[in-house]
Amino acid sequence: MTIRAGRVENRALLRRGLDLFLAGVALVLLSPIVLLCALAVRVTSRGPAFFAQVRVGRSGENFRMYKFRTMRVNCDEQLHREYVTQMLVEQRASSAAGEVHKLHDDPRVTATGRLLRRTSLDELPQLFNVIKGDMAIVGPRPALPYEVELFQPQHRLRFAVRPGITGLWQVSGRGRLTMREALELDIDYVRRQCLGLDLWIMLRTVPALFMRGGTM
């Protein structure tokens, strides 16, 4: 048991080290793009460039996830709450835009925000979450607290690992998925989790973005 526990700990340290390395390199290489995105958000709409939102992470603990602000300030979240309820409780299909967790033609989103979402550039600040240890490069999507309230008991397994910037459902035909199917892929990832699977998902992420026009 001691040897097996040591191996598990070593794998966890290796993956954490890889996350830190990749996030650090990405932040250095992409720093000009990060600055340009922040400037674009600030000059095209009123409010801060960055947006911090409470999400549920590993072990069900809340953390603040960073993104570029893509919506107008002080938006009501009720519209998205109703959408999530339709997806999880009424089990409707994914939105017309092919995005499981985001509304199509959301009136709260700014023009710059739509561009950032299409290209997934709004997700770049999550690299800071990886550095902090709140997130990993690969893992289940970080869920909102009111989404978690609608989860079935079996979905709790997704909180056994850190949430990720990208994940299995993002590279598995997400435009054709319902929210329930996306959750099942998150569970499948947790059960199969290994370094090889993480590397495979990372390699699949870039072509998946180009094939569907962004939005992680």
Coordinates of N, CA and C in Angstrom, one line a residue:
M1 N 0.8 -1.2 0.0 CA 0.0 0.0 0.0 C 0.9 1.3 0.0
T2 N 2.0 1.2 0.8 CA 2.8 2.4 0.9 C 3.5 2.7 -0.5
I3 N 3.9 1.6 -1.2 CA 4.5 1.8 -2.5 C 3.5 2.3 -3.5
R4 N 2.3 1.8 -3.5 CA 1.3 2.3 -4.4 C 0.9 3.7 -4.1
A5 N 0.8 4.1 -2.8 CA 0.5 5.5 -2.5 C 1.6 6.4 -2.9
G6 N 2.9 5.9 -2.8 CA 4.0 6.7 -3.3 C 4.0 7.0 -4.7
R7 N 3.6 5.9 -5.5 CA 3.5 6.1 -7.0 C 2.4 7.1 -7.3
V8 N 1.2 7.0 -6.7 CA 0.2 8.0 -6.9 C 0.6 9.4 -6.6
E9 N 1.3 9.6 -5.5 CA 1.8 10.9 -5.1 C 2.8 11.4 -6.1
N10 N 3.7 10.5 -6.6 CA 4.7 10.9 -7.6 C 4.0 11.4 -8.9
R11 N 3.0 10.6 -9.3 CA 2.2 11.0 -10.5 C 1.6 12.4 -10.4
A12 N 1.0 12.6 -9.2 CA 0.3 13.9 -8.9 C 1.4 15.0 -8.9
L13 N 2.5 14.8 -8.4 CA 3.6 15.8 -8.4 C 4.1 16.1 -9.8
L14 N 4.2 15.0 -10.6 CA 4.6 15.2 -12.0 C 3.6 16.0 -12.8
R15 N 2.3 15.7 -12.6 CA 1.3 16.4 -13.4 C 1.2 17.8 -12.9
R16 N 1.4 18.1 -11.6 CA 1.4 19.4 -11.1 C 2.5 20.2 -11.6
G17 N 3.7 19.6 -11.7 CA 4.9 20.2 -12.2 C 4.7 20.6 -13.7
L18 N 4.1 19.7 -14.5 CA 3.8 19.9 -15.9 C 2.8 21.1 -16.0
D19 N 1.8 21.1 -15.2 CA 0.8 22.2 -15.2 C 1.5 23.6 -15.0
L20 N 2.4 23.6 -14.0 CA 3.1 24.8 -13.7 C 4.0 25.3 -14.8
F21 N 4.7 24.3 -15.4 CA 5.6 24.6 -16.5 C 4.8 25.1 -17.7
L22 N 3.8 24.4 -18.1 CA 3.0 24.9 -19.3 C 2.3 26.2 -19.1
A23 N 1.7 26.4 -17.9 CA 1.1 27.7 -17.6 C 2.1 28.8 -17.6
G24 N 3.2 28.6 -17.0 CA 4.3 29.6 -16.9 C 4.8 30.0 -18.3
V25 N 5.1 29.0 -19.1 CA 5.5 29.3 -20.5 C 4.5 30.0 -21.3
A26 N 3.2 29.5 -21.2 CA 2.1 30.1 -21.9 C 1.9 31.6 -21.5
L27 N 2.0 31.9 -20.2 CA 1.9 33.3 -19.8 C 3.0 34.2 -20.3
V28 N 4.2 33.7 -20.4 CA 5.3 34.5 -20.9 C 5.1 34.7 -22.5
L29 N 4.8 33.6 -23.2 CA 4.7 33.7 -24.6 C 3.5 34.5 -25.1
L30 N 2.4 34.4 -24.3 CA 1.1 35.0 -24.7 C 0.9 36.4 -24.0
S31 N 1.9 36.9 -23.2 CA 1.7 38.1 -22.5 C 1.3 39.3 -23.4
P32 N 1.9 39.4 -24.6 CA 1.4 40.5 -25.5 C -0.1 40.4 -25.8
I33 N -0.5 39.2 -26.1 CA -1.9 39.0 -26.4 C -2.8 39.3 -25.2
V34 N -2.3 38.9 -24.0 CA -3.1 39.2 -22.7 C -3.3 40.7 -22.6
L35 N -2.2 41.4 -22.8 CA -2.3 42.9 -22.7 C -3.2 43.5 -23.7
L36 N -3.1 43.0 -24.9 CA -4.0 43.5 -26.0 C -5.5 43.2 -25.7
C37 N -5.8 42.0 -25.2 CA -7.1 41.7 -24.8 C -7.7 42.6 -23.7
A38 N -6.8 42.8 -22.7 CA -7.2 43.6 -21.6 C -7.5 45.0 -22.0
L39 N -6.7 45.5 -22.9 CA -6.9 46.9 -23.4 C -8.2 47.0 -24.2
A40 N -8.4 46.0 -25.1 CA -9.6 45.9 -25.9 C -10.9 45.9 -25.1
V41 N -10.9 45.2 -24.0 CA -12.1 45.1 -23.1 C -12.3 46.5 -22.4
R42 N -11.2 47.1 -22.0 CA -11.3 48.4 -21.3 C -11.8 49.5 -22.1
V43 N -11.3 49.6 -23.4 CA -11.7 50.7 -24.2 C -13.0 50.6 -25.0
T44 N -13.5 49.4 -25.0 CA -14.8 49.1 -25.8 C -16.0 49.0 -24.9
S45 N -15.9 48.9 -23.6 CA -17.1 48.9 -22.7 C -16.7 49.3 -21.3
R46 N -17.6 49.8 -20.6 CA -17.4 50.3 -19.2 C -17.2 49.2 -18.3
G47 N -16.2 49.3 -17.5 CA -15.9 48.3 -16.5 C -14.5 47.7 -16.5
P48 N -14.1 46.8 -15.6 CA -12.8 46.3 -15.5 C -12.5 45.3 -16.7
A49 N -11.2 45.1 -17.0 CA -10.8 44.2 -18.0 C -11.0 42.7 -17.6
F50 N -10.8 42.5 -16.3 CA -10.8 41.1 -15.8 C -12.1 40.9 -15.0
F51 N -12.5 39.6 -15.0 CA -13.8 39.2 -14.3 C -13.5 38.0 -13.4
A52 N -13.8 38.1 -12.2 CA -13.6 36.9 -11.3 C -15.0 36.4 -10.8
Q53 N -15.2 35.1 -11.0 CA -16.4 34.5 -10.7 C -16.2 33.2 -9.8
V54 N -17.1 33.1 -8.9 CA -17.0 31.9 -8.0 C -17.3 30.6 -8.7
R55 N -16.5 29.7 -8.7 CA -16.7 28.3 -9.2 C -16.4 27.3 -8.2
V56 N -16.9 26.1 -8.5 CA -16.7 25.0 -7.5 C -15.5 24.1 -8.0
G57 N -14.5 23.9 -7.2 CA -13.3 23.2 -7.6 C -13.2 21.8 -6.9
R58 N -11.9 21.4 -6.8 CA -11.6 20.1 -6.2 C -12.2 20.0 -4.8
S59 N -12.7 18.8 -4.4 CA -13.3 18.6 -3.1 C -14.5 19.5 -2.8
G60 N -15.1 20.1 -3.9 CA -16.3 20.9 -3.7 C -16.0 22.3 -3.1
E61 N -14.7 22.7 -3.1 CA -14.4 24.0 -2.5 C -14.5 25.1 -3.6
N62 N -15.0 26.2 -3.1 CA -15.2 27.3 -4.0 C -13.9 28.1 -4.2
F63 N -13.7 28.6 -5.4 CA -12.5 29.5 -5.7 C -13.0 30.5 -6.7
R64 N -12.2 31.5 -6.9 CA -12.5 32.6 -7.8 C -11.7 32.3 -9.1
M65 N -12.5 32.1 -10.2 CA -11.9 31.8 -11.5 C -11.8 33.1 -12.3
Y66 N -10.7 33.3 -13.0 CA -10.4 34.6 -13.7 C -10.7 34.4 -15.2
K67 N -11.3 35.5 -15.7 CA -11.5 35.5 -17.2 C -11.5 37.0 -17.6
F68 N -11.3 37.2 -18.9 CA -11.6 38.5 -19.4 C -13.1 38.8 -19.4
R69 N -13.4 40.0 -19.0 CA -14.9 40.3 -18.9 C -15.4 40.4 -20.3
T70 N -16.5 39.6 -20.6 CA -17.1 39.5 -21.9 C -18.6 40.1 -21.8
M71 N -19.1 40.4 -20.6 CA -20.4 40.9 -20.5 C -20.4 42.3 -19.9
R72 N -21.5 43.0 -20.1 CA -21.7 44.3 -19.5 C -21.6 44.1 -17.9
V73 N -21.3 45.2 -17.2 CA -21.1 45.1 -15.8 C -22.5 45.0 -15.1
N74 N -22.5 44.3 -14.0 CA -23.7 44.1 -13.2 C -24.9 43.4 -13.9
C75 N -24.5 42.4 -14.7 CA -25.5 41.6 -15.4 C -26.3 40.7 -14.4
D76 N -27.6 40.5 -14.7 CA -28.4 39.6 -14.0 C -28.1 38.1 -14.4
E77 N -27.8 37.2 -13.5 CA -27.4 35.9 -13.9 C -28.7 35.0 -14.0
Q78 N -29.9 35.5 -13.8 CA -31.1 34.7 -13.9 C -31.3 34.1 -15.2
L79 N -30.9 34.8 -16.3 CA -31.1 34.2 -17.6 C -30.3 32.9 -17.8
H80 N -29.0 32.9 -17.3 CA -28.2 31.7 -17.4 C -28.7 30.6 -16.5
R81 N -29.2 31.0 -15.3 CA -29.8 30.0 -14.4 C -30.9 29.3 -15.0
E82 N -31.8 30.0 -15.7 CA -32.9 29.4 -16.3 C -32.4 28.4 -17.5
Y83 N -31.4 28.9 -18.2 CA -30.9 28.0 -19.3 C -30.3 26.7 -18.7
V84 N -29.5 26.8 -17.6 CA -28.9 25.6 -17.0 C -30.0 24.7 -16.5
T85 N -31.0 25.2 -15.9 CA -32.1 24.4 -15.5 C -32.8 23.6 -16.6
Q86 N -32.9 24.3 -17.7 CA -33.5 23.6 -18.9 C -32.6 22.5 -19.4
M87 N -31.3 22.7 -19.3 CA -30.3 21.7 -19.8 C -30.2 20.5 -18.9
L88 N -30.2 20.8 -17.6 CA -30.0 19.7 -16.6 C -31.2 19.0 -16.1
V89 N -32.3 19.8 -15.8 CA -33.5 19.3 -15.3 C -34.4 18.8 -16.4
E90 N -34.7 19.7 -17.3 CA -35.6 19.3 -18.4 C -34.8 18.5 -19.5
Q91 N -33.5 18.5 -19.4 CA -32.6 17.7 -20.3 C -32.9 18.0 -21.8
R92 N -32.9 19.3 -22.1 CA -33.0 19.8 -23.4 C -31.6 19.6 -24.1
A93 N -31.7 19.7 -25.5 CA -30.4 19.6 -26.2 C -29.6 20.8 -26.0
S94 N -28.4 20.8 -26.6 CA -27.5 22.0 -26.5 C -28.0 23.1 -27.3
S95 N -27.4 24.3 -27.1 CA -27.9 25.5 -27.7 C -27.7 25.5 -29.2
A96 N -28.4 26.4 -29.9 CA -28.2 26.5 -31.3 C -26.8 26.8 -31.8
A97 N -26.1 27.5 -30.9 CA -24.7 27.8 -31.3 C -23.7 26.6 -31.1
G98 N -24.2 25.5 -30.6 CA -23.3 24.4 -30.4 C -22.5 24.5 -29.2
E99 N -22.8 25.4 -28.3 CA -22.1 25.5 -27.0 C -22.9 25.1 -25.9
V100 N -22.4 24.1 -25.2 CA -23.2 23.4 -24.1 C -23.6 24.3 -23.0
H101 N -22.6 25.1 -22.5 CA -22.8 25.8 -21.3 C -23.0 27.3 -21.4
K102 N -23.1 27.8 -22.7 CA -23.3 29.3 -22.9 C -24.5 29.5 -23.8
L103 N -25.2 30.6 -23.5 CA -26.4 31.0 -24.3 C -26.0 31.5 -25.6
H104 N -26.8 31.1 -26.6 CA -26.7 31.7 -28.0 C -27.3 33.1 -28.0
D105 N -26.6 34.0 -28.6 CA -27.1 35.4 -28.8 C -27.4 36.0 -27.4
D106 N -26.6 35.8 -26.4 CA -26.8 36.3 -25.1 C -26.8 37.8 -25.1
P107 N -27.8 38.6 -24.8 CA -27.8 40.0 -24.9 C -26.9 40.7 -23.9
R108 N -26.4 40.0 -23.0 CA -25.5 40.6 -22.0 C -24.1 40.7 -22.5
V109 N -23.7 40.0 -23.5 CA -22.4 39.9 -24.0 C -22.1 41.1 -24.9
T110 N -20.9 41.7 -24.7 CA -20.5 42.8 -25.5 C -19.9 42.4 -26.9
A111 N -19.7 43.3 -27.8 CA -19.2 43.0 -29.1 C -17.8 42.4 -29.0
T112 N -17.0 43.0 -28.1 CA -15.6 42.5 -27.9 C -15.7 41.2 -27.2
G113 N -16.6 41.0 -26.3 CA -16.8 39.8 -25.6 C -17.1 38.6 -26.5
R114 N -17.9 38.9 -27.5 CA -18.3 37.8 -28.5 C -17.0 37.3 -29.2
L115 N -16.2 38.3 -29.6 CA -14.9 37.9 -30.3 C -14.0 37.1 -29.4
L116 N -13.9 37.6 -28.1 CA -13.0 36.8 -27.2 C -13.5 35.4 -26.9
R117 N -14.9 35.3 -26.9 CA -15.4 34.0 -26.6 C -15.2 33.1 -27.9
R118 N -15.4 33.6 -29.1 CA -15.2 32.8 -30.3 C -13.8 32.3 -30.4
T119 N -12.9 33.0 -30.0 CA -11.5 32.6 -30.1 C -10.9 32.0 -28.8
S120 N -11.7 31.9 -27.8 CA -11.3 31.4 -26.5 C -10.3 32.2 -25.7
L121 N -10.0 33.4 -26.2 CA -9.1 34.3 -25.6 C -9.6 34.8 -24.2
D122 N -10.9 34.7 -24.0 CA -11.4 35.1 -22.7 C -11.0 34.2 -21.6
E123 N -10.5 33.0 -22.0 CA -10.1 32.0 -21.0 C -8.6 32.1 -20.5
L124 N -7.9 33.0 -21.2 CA -6.4 33.1 -20.9 C -6.1 33.4 -19.4
P125 N -6.9 34.2 -18.8 CA -6.5 34.5 -17.4 C -6.6 33.3 -16.5
Q126 N -7.3 32.2 -16.9 CA -7.3 31.0 -16.1 C -5.9 30.4 -15.9
L127 N -5.0 30.8 -16.7 CA -3.6 30.3 -16.5 C -3.1 30.7 -15.1
F128 N -3.6 31.9 -14.6 CA -3.2 32.3 -13.3 C -3.8 31.4 -12.3
N129 N -5.1 30.9 -12.5 CA -5.7 29.9 -11.6 C -4.9 28.6 -11.6
V130 N -4.2 28.2 -12.7 CA -3.4 27.0 -12.7 C -2.2 27.3 -11.9
I131 N -1.5 28.4 -12.0 CA -0.4 28.8 -11.2 C -0.7 28.7 -9.7
K132 N -1.9 29.3 -9.3 CA -2.3 29.3 -7.9 C -2.7 27.9 -7.4
G133 N -3.0 27.0 -8.3 CA -3.4 25.6 -7.9 C -4.8 25.4 -7.8
D134 N -5.6 26.4 -8.2 CA -7.1 26.2 -8.2 C -7.5 25.3 -9.3
M135 N -6.8 25.3 -10.4 CA -7.2 24.6 -11.7 C -6.0 23.9 -12.2
A136 N -6.2 23.0 -13.2 CA -5.2 22.3 -13.9 C -5.4 22.7 -15.4
I137 N -4.4 22.3 -16.2 CA -4.6 22.5 -17.7 C -5.7 21.7 -18.2
V138 N -5.7 20.4 -17.8 CA -6.8 19.5 -18.2 C -7.6 19.0 -17.0
G139 N -8.9 19.0 -17.2 CA -9.8 18.5 -16.1 C -11.2 18.8 -16.4
P140 N -12.1 18.5 -15.5 CA -13.6 18.8 -15.7 C -13.8 20.3 -15.8
R141 N -14.8 20.8 -16.5 CA -15.1 22.2 -16.5 C -15.4 22.7 -15.1
P142 N -14.9 23.8 -14.7 CA -15.2 24.4 -13.4 C -16.7 24.9 -13.3
A143 N -17.5 24.2 -12.5 CA -18.9 24.5 -12.5 C -19.3 25.7 -11.6
L144 N -20.4 26.3 -11.9 CA -21.0 27.3 -11.1 C -21.7 26.7 -9.9
P145 N -21.8 27.4 -8.8 CA -22.5 26.8 -7.6 C -23.9 26.4 -7.9
Y146 N -24.7 27.2 -8.6 CA -26.1 26.9 -8.9 C -26.2 25.8 -9.9
E147 N -25.2 25.5 -10.7 CA -25.2 24.3 -11.5 C -25.0 23.1 -10.7
V148 N -24.1 23.2 -9.7 CA -23.8 22.0 -8.9 C -25.0 21.6 -8.1
E149 N -25.9 22.5 -7.7 CA -27.1 22.2 -7.0 C -28.0 21.3 -7.8
L150 N -27.9 21.3 -9.1 CA -28.7 20.5 -10.0 C -28.1 19.2 -10.4
F151 N -26.8 18.9 -10.0 CA -26.1 17.7 -10.4 C -26.8 16.5 -9.7
Q152 N -26.6 15.4 -10.4 CA -27.0 14.1 -9.8 C -25.9 13.6 -8.9
P153 N -26.2 12.7 -7.9 CA -25.1 12.2 -7.0 C -23.9 11.7 -7.7
Q154 N -24.1 11.0 -8.8 CA -22.9 10.4 -9.5 C -22.0 11.5 -10.1
H155 N -22.5 12.7 -10.3 CA -21.7 13.7 -10.9 C -20.7 14.3 -9.9
R156 N -20.8 14.0 -8.6 CA -19.9 14.5 -7.6 C -18.5 14.0 -7.7
L157 N -18.3 12.9 -8.5 CA -17.0 12.3 -8.7 C -16.1 13.3 -9.4
R158 N -16.7 14.2 -10.2 CA -15.9 15.2 -10.9 C -15.1 16.1 -10.0
F159 N -15.5 16.2 -8.7 CA -14.8 17.1 -7.8 C -13.6 16.4 -7.1
A160 N -13.3 15.2 -7.6 CA -12.1 14.5 -7.1 C -10.8 15.0 -7.6
V161 N -10.9 15.8 -8.7 CA -9.7 16.4 -9.3 C -9.9 17.9 -9.5
R162 N -8.8 18.6 -9.8 CA -8.9 20.0 -10.1 C -9.7 20.2 -11.4
P163 N -10.5 21.2 -11.5 CA -11.1 21.5 -12.8 C -10.0 22.0 -13.8
G164 N -10.3 21.9 -15.1 CA -9.3 22.3 -16.1 C -9.8 23.4 -17.1
I165 N -8.8 23.9 -17.7 CA -9.0 24.9 -18.8 C -9.6 24.2 -20.0
T166 N -9.1 23.0 -20.3 CA -9.7 22.2 -21.3 C -9.9 20.8 -20.7
G167 N -10.7 20.0 -21.5 CA -11.0 18.7 -20.9 C -11.5 17.7 -22.0
L168 N -11.9 16.6 -21.5 CA -12.4 15.5 -22.5 C -13.6 15.9 -23.3
W169 N -14.6 16.5 -22.7 CA -15.8 16.9 -23.5 C -15.5 18.0 -24.5
Q170 N -14.5 18.8 -24.2 CA -14.2 19.9 -25.2 C -13.7 19.4 -26.5
V171 N -13.0 18.2 -26.4 CA -12.4 17.6 -27.6 C -13.2 16.4 -28.1
S172 N -14.5 16.2 -27.6 CA -15.2 15.1 -28.0 C -16.6 15.4 -28.6
G173 N -16.5 16.3 -29.6 CA -17.7 16.7 -30.3 C -18.7 17.4 -29.5
R174 N -18.2 18.4 -28.8 CA -19.0 19.2 -27.8 C -20.2 19.8 -28.4
G175 N -20.1 20.2 -29.7 CA -21.2 20.9 -30.4 C -22.5 20.0 -30.5
R176 N -22.3 18.7 -30.4 CA -23.4 17.7 -30.5 C -23.8 17.2 -29.1
L177 N -23.3 17.7 -28.1 CA -23.5 17.2 -26.7 C -24.6 17.9 -26.0
T178 N -25.4 17.2 -25.2 CA -26.2 17.9 -24.2 C -25.3 18.1 -22.9
M179 N -25.9 18.9 -22.0 CA -25.1 19.2 -20.8 C -24.9 17.9 -20.0
R180 N -25.9 17.0 -19.9 CA -25.8 15.8 -19.2 C -24.7 14.9 -19.8
E181 N -24.6 14.9 -21.2 CA -23.5 14.1 -21.8 C -22.2 14.7 -21.5
A182 N -22.1 16.0 -21.4 CA -20.8 16.6 -21.1 C -20.4 16.2 -19.7
L183 N -21.4 16.2 -18.8 CA -21.0 15.8 -17.4 C -20.6 14.3 -17.3
E184 N -21.2 13.5 -18.1 CA -20.7 12.1 -18.2 C -19.3 12.0 -18.7
L185 N -18.9 12.8 -19.6 CA -17.5 12.8 -20.1 C -16.6 13.3 -19.0
D186 N -17.0 14.2 -18.2 CA -16.2 14.7 -17.1 C -15.9 13.5 -16.1
I187 N -17.0 12.7 -15.9 CA -16.8 11.6 -15.0 C -15.9 10.5 -15.6
D188 N -16.1 10.3 -16.9 CA -15.2 9.4 -17.6 C -13.8 9.8 -17.5
Y189 N -13.5 11.1 -17.6 CA -12.1 11.6 -17.5 C -11.6 11.3 -16.1
V190 N -12.3 11.5 -15.1 CA -11.8 11.3 -13.7 C -11.5 9.8 -13.5
R191 N -12.3 8.9 -14.1 CA -12.1 7.5 -13.9 C -10.9 7.0 -14.7
R192 N -10.6 7.7 -15.8 CA -9.5 7.2 -16.7 C -8.2 8.1 -16.5
Q193 N -8.3 9.0 -15.7 CA -7.2 10.1 -15.6 C -5.8 9.5 -15.5
C194 N -5.0 10.0 -16.4 CA -3.6 9.6 -16.4 C -2.8 10.7 -17.3
L195 N -1.5 10.7 -17.2 CA -0.8 11.7 -17.9 C -0.9 11.5 -19.4
G196 N -1.0 10.3 -19.9 CA -1.2 10.0 -21.3 C -2.4 10.6 -21.8
L197 N -3.5 10.5 -21.1 CA -4.8 11.0 -21.5 C -4.8 12.5 -21.5
D198 N -4.1 13.1 -20.5 CA -4.0 14.6 -20.4 C -3.2 15.1 -21.7
L199 N -2.1 14.4 -22.0 CA -1.4 14.9 -23.2 C -2.2 14.7 -24.5
W200 N -3.0 13.7 -24.6 CA -3.8 13.5 -25.8 C -4.9 14.6 -25.9
I201 N -5.5 15.0 -24.7 CA -6.4 16.0 -24.7 C -5.8 17.4 -25.1
M202 N -4.6 17.6 -24.6 CA -3.9 18.9 -25.0 C -3.6 18.9 -26.5
L203 N -3.2 17.8 -27.0 CA -2.9 17.8 -28.5 C -4.2 18.0 -29.3
R204 N -5.3 17.5 -28.8 CA -6.6 17.6 -29.5 C -7.2 19.0 -29.3
T205 N -6.8 19.7 -28.3 CA -7.5 21.0 -28.0 C -7.4 22.0 -29.1
V206 N -6.1 22.2 -29.6 CA -5.9 23.3 -30.6 C -6.7 23.0 -31.9
P207 N -6.6 21.8 -32.5 CA -7.5 21.6 -33.7 C -9.0 21.6 -33.4
A208 N -9.4 21.3 -32.2 CA -10.8 21.4 -31.8 C -11.2 22.8 -31.8
L209 N -10.4 23.7 -31.4 CA -10.7 25.1 -31.4 C -10.8 25.7 -32.8
F210 N -9.9 25.3 -33.7 CA -10.0 25.8 -35.1 C -11.2 25.2 -35.8
M211 N -11.5 24.0 -35.5 CA -12.6 23.3 -36.2 C -14.0 23.9 -35.9
R212 N -14.1 24.4 -34.6 CA -15.4 24.9 -34.2 C -15.4 26.4 -33.9
G213 N -14.3 27.1 -34.2 CA -14.2 28.5 -34.1 C -14.1 29.0 -32.6
G214 N -13.4 28.2 -31.8 CA -13.0 28.7 -30.5 C -14.0 28.3 -29.4
T215 N -13.9 29.0 -28.3 CA -14.7 28.9 -27.1 C -14.5 27.6 -26.4
M216 N -13.6 27.7 -25.4 CA -13.3 26.6 -24.5 C -14.2 26.6 -23.3

